[in-house]
């Protein structure tokens, strides 16, 4: 359950981008119970290619705070692994306490032990519907030579078999006058080391007629020389499927003693 208000704590991670390995190290380093995680979970996380974190639920009252974060990793075998982090200040001294769990149910049990109201069952959580005759644009767009940005994005795409979004989409994007770029999964690796990594970006465009179009960019280093490569897709589903295919190829390439070929099929 996402919550639409600011949390009492800063998100329990560095504001600077970092690799999946660094993110896991920080998560385990601050958790009081990290030694309880199964060895198999830690072993699988050694092959993480990308990660993402989000606030799952929160409760704040009378100076006491409790938040649950979802940390998700994309692994080299194309599977996804999630850890649940519980952060609260109910211990003596009110200092933040961090706990980590491999199962959402275990995190829920730990939450129920705190002197705070637990989350309601998923079936009882309220669903907020916002009805409006004119909901307006879905994104916070910025006018900035957006048609040229779309052209350059499509031009640098290196999709396998050249299956980039077609001329019909390119033609519509010539009428784009504003856009917004949002990172949907992963973190850029700024370490300077040659690592395997994934990032997924949404490039949303606002057209002169009020229409909206999004392109989905997969940036990765699953190339023989570990160079950054860009693929662009018309839907998020197609982009995530390409990430999973790349991850499977990387796993197969590593078993053969290399990174794998640059094709996603």
Coordinates of N, CA and C in Angstrom, one line a residue, residues 88-194:
X88 N 11.3 1.7 12.6 CA 10.5 2.2 13.6 C 11.3 2.9 14.7
X89 N 10.6 3.7 15.5 CA 11.3 4.3 16.6 C 10.7 4.0 18.0
X90 N 10.2 2.8 18.1 CA 9.5 2.4 19.4 C 10.5 1.8 20.4
X91 N 11.8 1.7 20.1 CA 12.7 1.2 21.1 C 13.1 2.3 22.1
X92 N 13.6 2.0 23.2 CA 14.0 3.0 24.2 C 14.9 4.0 23.6
X93 N 14.7 5.3 23.8 CA 15.5 6.4 23.2 C 15.0 6.9 21.9
X94 N 14.0 6.2 21.3 CA 13.4 6.7 20.1 C 14.3 6.7 18.9
X95 N 15.4 6.1 19.0 CA 16.3 6.0 17.8 C 15.7 5.1 16.7
X96 N 15.9 5.4 15.5 CA 15.4 4.5 14.4 C 16.0 3.1 14.5
X97 N 15.1 2.1 14.4 CA 15.5 0.7 14.4 C 15.2 0.1 13.1
X98 N 16.1 -0.7 12.5 CA 15.9 -1.3 11.2 C 15.9 -2.8 11.3
X99 N 14.9 -3.4 10.6 CA 14.8 -4.8 10.6 C 14.5 -5.2 9.1
X100 N 15.0 -6.4 8.7 CA 14.8 -6.8 7.3 C 14.3 -8.2 7.3
X101 N 13.3 -8.5 6.4 CA 12.7 -9.8 6.3 C 12.6 -10.3 4.8
X102 N 12.7 -11.6 4.6 CA 12.6 -12.1 3.3 C 11.2 -12.4 2.8
X103 N 10.2 -12.2 3.7 CA 8.8 -12.6 3.4 C 7.9 -11.5 4.0
X104 N 7.0 -11.1 3.2 CA 6.1 -10.0 3.6 C 5.3 -10.4 4.8
X105 N 4.9 -11.6 4.9 CA 4.1 -12.1 6.1 C 5.0 -11.9 7.4
X106 N 6.3 -12.3 7.3 CA 7.1 -12.1 8.4 C 7.3 -10.7 8.8
X107 N 7.4 -9.8 7.9 CA 7.4 -8.4 8.2 C 6.1 -7.9 8.8
X108 N 5.0 -8.5 8.4 CA 3.7 -8.1 9.0 C 3.6 -8.6 10.4
X109 N 4.2 -9.8 10.7 CA 4.2 -10.3 12.1 C 5.0 -9.4 13.0
X110 N 6.2 -9.0 12.5 CA 7.0 -8.1 13.2 C 6.4 -6.7 13.5
X111 N 5.6 -6.2 12.5 CA 4.9 -5.0 12.6 C 3.8 -5.1 13.7
X112 N 3.2 -6.2 13.7 CA 2.1 -6.4 14.7 C 2.5 -6.4 16.1
X113 N 3.8 -6.6 16.4 CA 4.4 -6.6 17.7 C 4.7 -5.2 18.2
X114 N 4.7 -4.2 17.3 CA 5.0 -2.9 17.7 C 3.8 -2.2 18.4
X115 N 4.0 -1.3 19.3 CA 2.9 -0.6 20.0 C 2.3 0.5 19.1
X116 N 1.9 0.0 17.9 CA 1.3 0.9 16.9 C 0.2 0.1 16.2
X117 N -0.8 0.7 15.7 CA -1.8 -0.1 15.0 C -1.2 -0.7 13.8
X118 N -1.5 -2.0 13.5 CA -0.9 -2.7 12.4 C -1.6 -2.3 11.1
X119 N -1.1 -2.7 9.9 CA -1.8 -2.4 8.7 C -3.0 -3.2 8.6
X120 N -4.1 -2.7 8.1 CA -5.3 -3.5 7.8 C -5.0 -4.6 6.8
X121 N -5.8 -5.7 6.8 CA -5.6 -6.6 5.7 C -5.8 -6.0 4.3
X122 N -5.2 -6.5 3.3 CA -5.2 -5.9 2.0 C -6.7 -5.8 1.5
X123 N -7.5 -6.7 1.9 CA -8.9 -6.6 1.4 C -9.7 -5.5 2.1
X124 N -9.2 -5.0 3.2 CA -9.9 -4.0 4.0 C -9.3 -2.6 3.8
X125 N -8.2 -2.5 3.0 CA -7.6 -1.2 2.8 C -8.4 -0.4 1.9
X126 N -8.6 0.9 2.3 CA -9.4 1.7 1.4 C -8.8 1.9 0.0
X127 N -9.7 2.0 -0.9 CA -9.3 2.3 -2.3 C -9.7 3.8 -2.6
X128 N -8.7 4.6 -2.9 CA -9.0 6.0 -3.2 C -9.2 6.2 -4.7
X129 N -10.4 6.7 -5.1 CA -10.7 7.0 -6.5 C -10.9 8.5 -6.6
X130 N -10.2 9.0 -7.5 CA -10.3 10.5 -7.8 C -11.0 10.7 -9.1
X131 N -12.2 11.1 -9.1 CA -13.0 11.3 -10.3 C -12.9 12.8 -10.7
X132 N -12.7 13.0 -12.0 CA -12.6 14.3 -12.5 C -13.0 14.3 -14.0
X133 N -13.7 15.3 -14.4 CA -14.1 15.4 -15.8 C -12.9 15.7 -16.7
X134 N -11.9 16.4 -16.1 CA -10.7 16.7 -16.9 C -9.5 16.4 -16.0
X135 N -9.0 15.2 -15.9 CA -7.9 14.8 -15.0 C -6.6 15.5 -15.3
X136 N -6.4 16.0 -16.5 CA -5.2 16.7 -16.9 C -4.1 15.7 -17.2
X137 N -2.9 16.2 -17.6 CA -1.8 15.4 -17.9 C -1.3 14.5 -16.7
X138 N -0.8 13.3 -17.1 CA -0.4 12.3 -16.0 C 1.0 12.7 -15.5
X139 N 1.8 13.6 -16.1 CA 3.1 13.8 -15.7 C 3.3 15.3 -15.6
X140 N 4.5 15.7 -14.9 CA 4.9 17.1 -14.8 C 5.8 17.4 -15.9
X141 N 5.3 17.8 -17.0 CA 6.1 18.0 -18.2 C 6.9 19.3 -18.2
X142 N 8.0 19.3 -18.9 CA 8.9 20.5 -19.1 C 9.1 20.7 -20.5
X143 N 8.7 21.9 -21.1 CA 8.9 22.2 -22.5 C 10.5 22.4 -22.7
X144 N 11.0 21.5 -23.6 CA 12.5 21.6 -23.7 C 12.9 20.8 -25.0
X145 N 12.5 21.4 -26.2 CA 12.9 20.8 -27.4 C 12.6 19.3 -27.4
X146 N 11.4 19.0 -27.0 CA 11.0 17.6 -26.8 C 10.9 16.7 -28.0
X147 N 10.5 17.3 -29.2 CA 10.5 16.5 -30.4 C 11.9 16.1 -30.8
X148 N 12.9 16.9 -30.6 CA 14.3 16.5 -30.9 C 14.8 15.5 -29.9
X149 N 14.3 15.6 -28.6 CA 14.7 14.6 -27.6 C 14.2 13.2 -28.0
X150 N 12.9 13.2 -28.5 CA 12.4 11.9 -29.0 C 13.1 11.4 -30.2
X151 N 13.5 12.2 -31.1 CA 14.2 11.8 -32.3 C 15.6 11.2 -31.9
X152 N 16.3 11.9 -31.0 CA 17.6 11.4 -30.6 C 17.5 10.1 -29.8
X153 N 16.4 9.9 -29.0 CA 16.2 8.7 -28.2 C 16.0 7.5 -29.1
X154 N 15.2 7.7 -30.1 CA 14.9 6.6 -31.1 C 16.2 6.3 -31.9
X155 N 17.0 7.3 -32.2 CA 18.1 7.1 -33.1 C 19.2 6.3 -32.4
X156 N 19.3 6.5 -31.0 CA 20.4 5.8 -30.3 C 20.0 4.4 -29.9
X157 N 18.7 4.0 -30.1 CA 18.2 2.7 -29.7 C 18.9 1.6 -30.5
X158 N 19.4 0.5 -29.8 CA 20.1 -0.6 -30.4 C 19.3 -1.9 -30.2
X159 N 18.0 -1.8 -30.4 CA 17.1 -3.0 -30.2 C 17.6 -4.2 -31.1
X160 N 17.4 -5.4 -30.6 CA 17.7 -6.5 -31.4 C 16.8 -6.6 -32.6
X161 N 17.4 -6.9 -33.8 CA 16.6 -7.0 -35.0 C 15.9 -5.6 -35.4
X162 N 16.4 -4.6 -34.8 CA 15.9 -3.2 -35.1 C 14.4 -3.0 -34.8
X163 N 13.9 -3.7 -33.8 CA 12.5 -3.6 -33.5 C 12.2 -2.4 -32.6
X164 N 12.6 -1.2 -33.0 CA 12.3 0.0 -32.3 C 10.8 0.4 -32.6
X165 N 10.2 1.3 -31.8 CA 8.9 1.8 -32.1 C 8.9 2.3 -33.6
X166 N 7.7 2.1 -34.2 CA 7.6 2.3 -35.6 C 7.5 3.8 -36.0
X167 N 7.4 4.0 -37.3 CA 7.3 5.3 -37.9 C 6.0 6.0 -37.5
X168 N 4.9 5.3 -37.2 CA 3.7 5.9 -36.8 C 3.9 6.7 -35.4
X169 N 4.7 6.0 -34.5 CA 5.0 6.7 -33.2 C 5.9 7.8 -33.4
X170 N 7.0 7.6 -34.3 CA 7.9 8.7 -34.5 C 7.2 9.9 -35.1
X171 N 6.2 9.7 -36.0 CA 5.5 10.8 -36.6 C 4.7 11.6 -35.6
X172 N 4.1 10.9 -34.7 CA 3.3 11.5 -33.6 C 4.2 12.3 -32.7
X173 N 5.4 11.8 -32.4 CA 6.3 12.5 -31.5 C 6.9 13.8 -32.1
X174 N 6.8 14.0 -33.4 CA 7.2 15.2 -34.0 C 6.4 16.4 -33.5
X175 N 5.2 16.1 -32.9 CA 4.4 17.1 -32.3 C 4.5 17.3 -30.8
X176 N 5.6 16.7 -30.3 CA 5.8 16.8 -28.8 C 6.4 18.1 -28.5
X177 N 5.9 18.8 -27.5 CA 6.5 20.1 -27.1 C 6.9 20.1 -25.6
X178 N 6.7 19.0 -24.9 CA 7.2 18.9 -23.5 C 7.4 17.5 -23.2
X179 N 8.2 17.2 -22.2 CA 8.5 15.8 -21.8 C 9.0 15.7 -20.4
X180 N 8.9 14.5 -19.8 CA 9.5 14.2 -18.5 C 10.1 12.8 -18.6
X181 N 11.3 12.7 -17.9 CA 12.0 11.4 -17.8 C 12.0 11.0 -16.4
X182 N 11.5 9.7 -16.2 CA 11.4 9.1 -14.9 C 12.1 7.8 -14.8
X183 N 12.8 7.5 -13.8 CA 13.5 6.2 -13.6 C 12.5 5.3 -13.0
X184 N 12.2 4.2 -13.8 CA 11.1 3.2 -13.3 C 11.7 2.0 -12.6
X185 N 13.0 1.7 -12.8 CA 13.6 0.6 -12.2 C 15.1 0.7 -12.3
X186 N 15.8 0.3 -11.2 CA 17.3 0.3 -11.2 C 17.8 1.6 -10.8
X187 N 19.1 1.6 -10.7 CA 19.9 2.8 -10.3 C 21.1 2.9 -11.2
X188 N 21.5 4.1 -11.7 CA 22.7 4.1 -12.5 C 23.9 3.8 -11.7
X189 N 24.9 3.2 -12.3 CA 26.2 2.8 -11.6 C 27.2 3.9 -11.9
X190 N 27.5 4.7 -10.9 CA 28.5 5.8 -11.1 C 29.9 5.4 -10.5
X191 N 30.1 4.2 -10.3 CA 31.4 3.8 -9.6 C 32.6 3.8 -10.5
X192 N 32.3 3.8 -11.9 CA 33.4 3.7 -12.8 C 33.9 2.4 -13.1
X193 N 33.4 1.4 -12.4 CA 33.8 0.0 -12.6 C 33.0 -0.7 -13.7
X194 N 33.5 -1.7 -14.3 CA 32.8 -2.4 -15.4 C 31.9 -3.4 -14.8

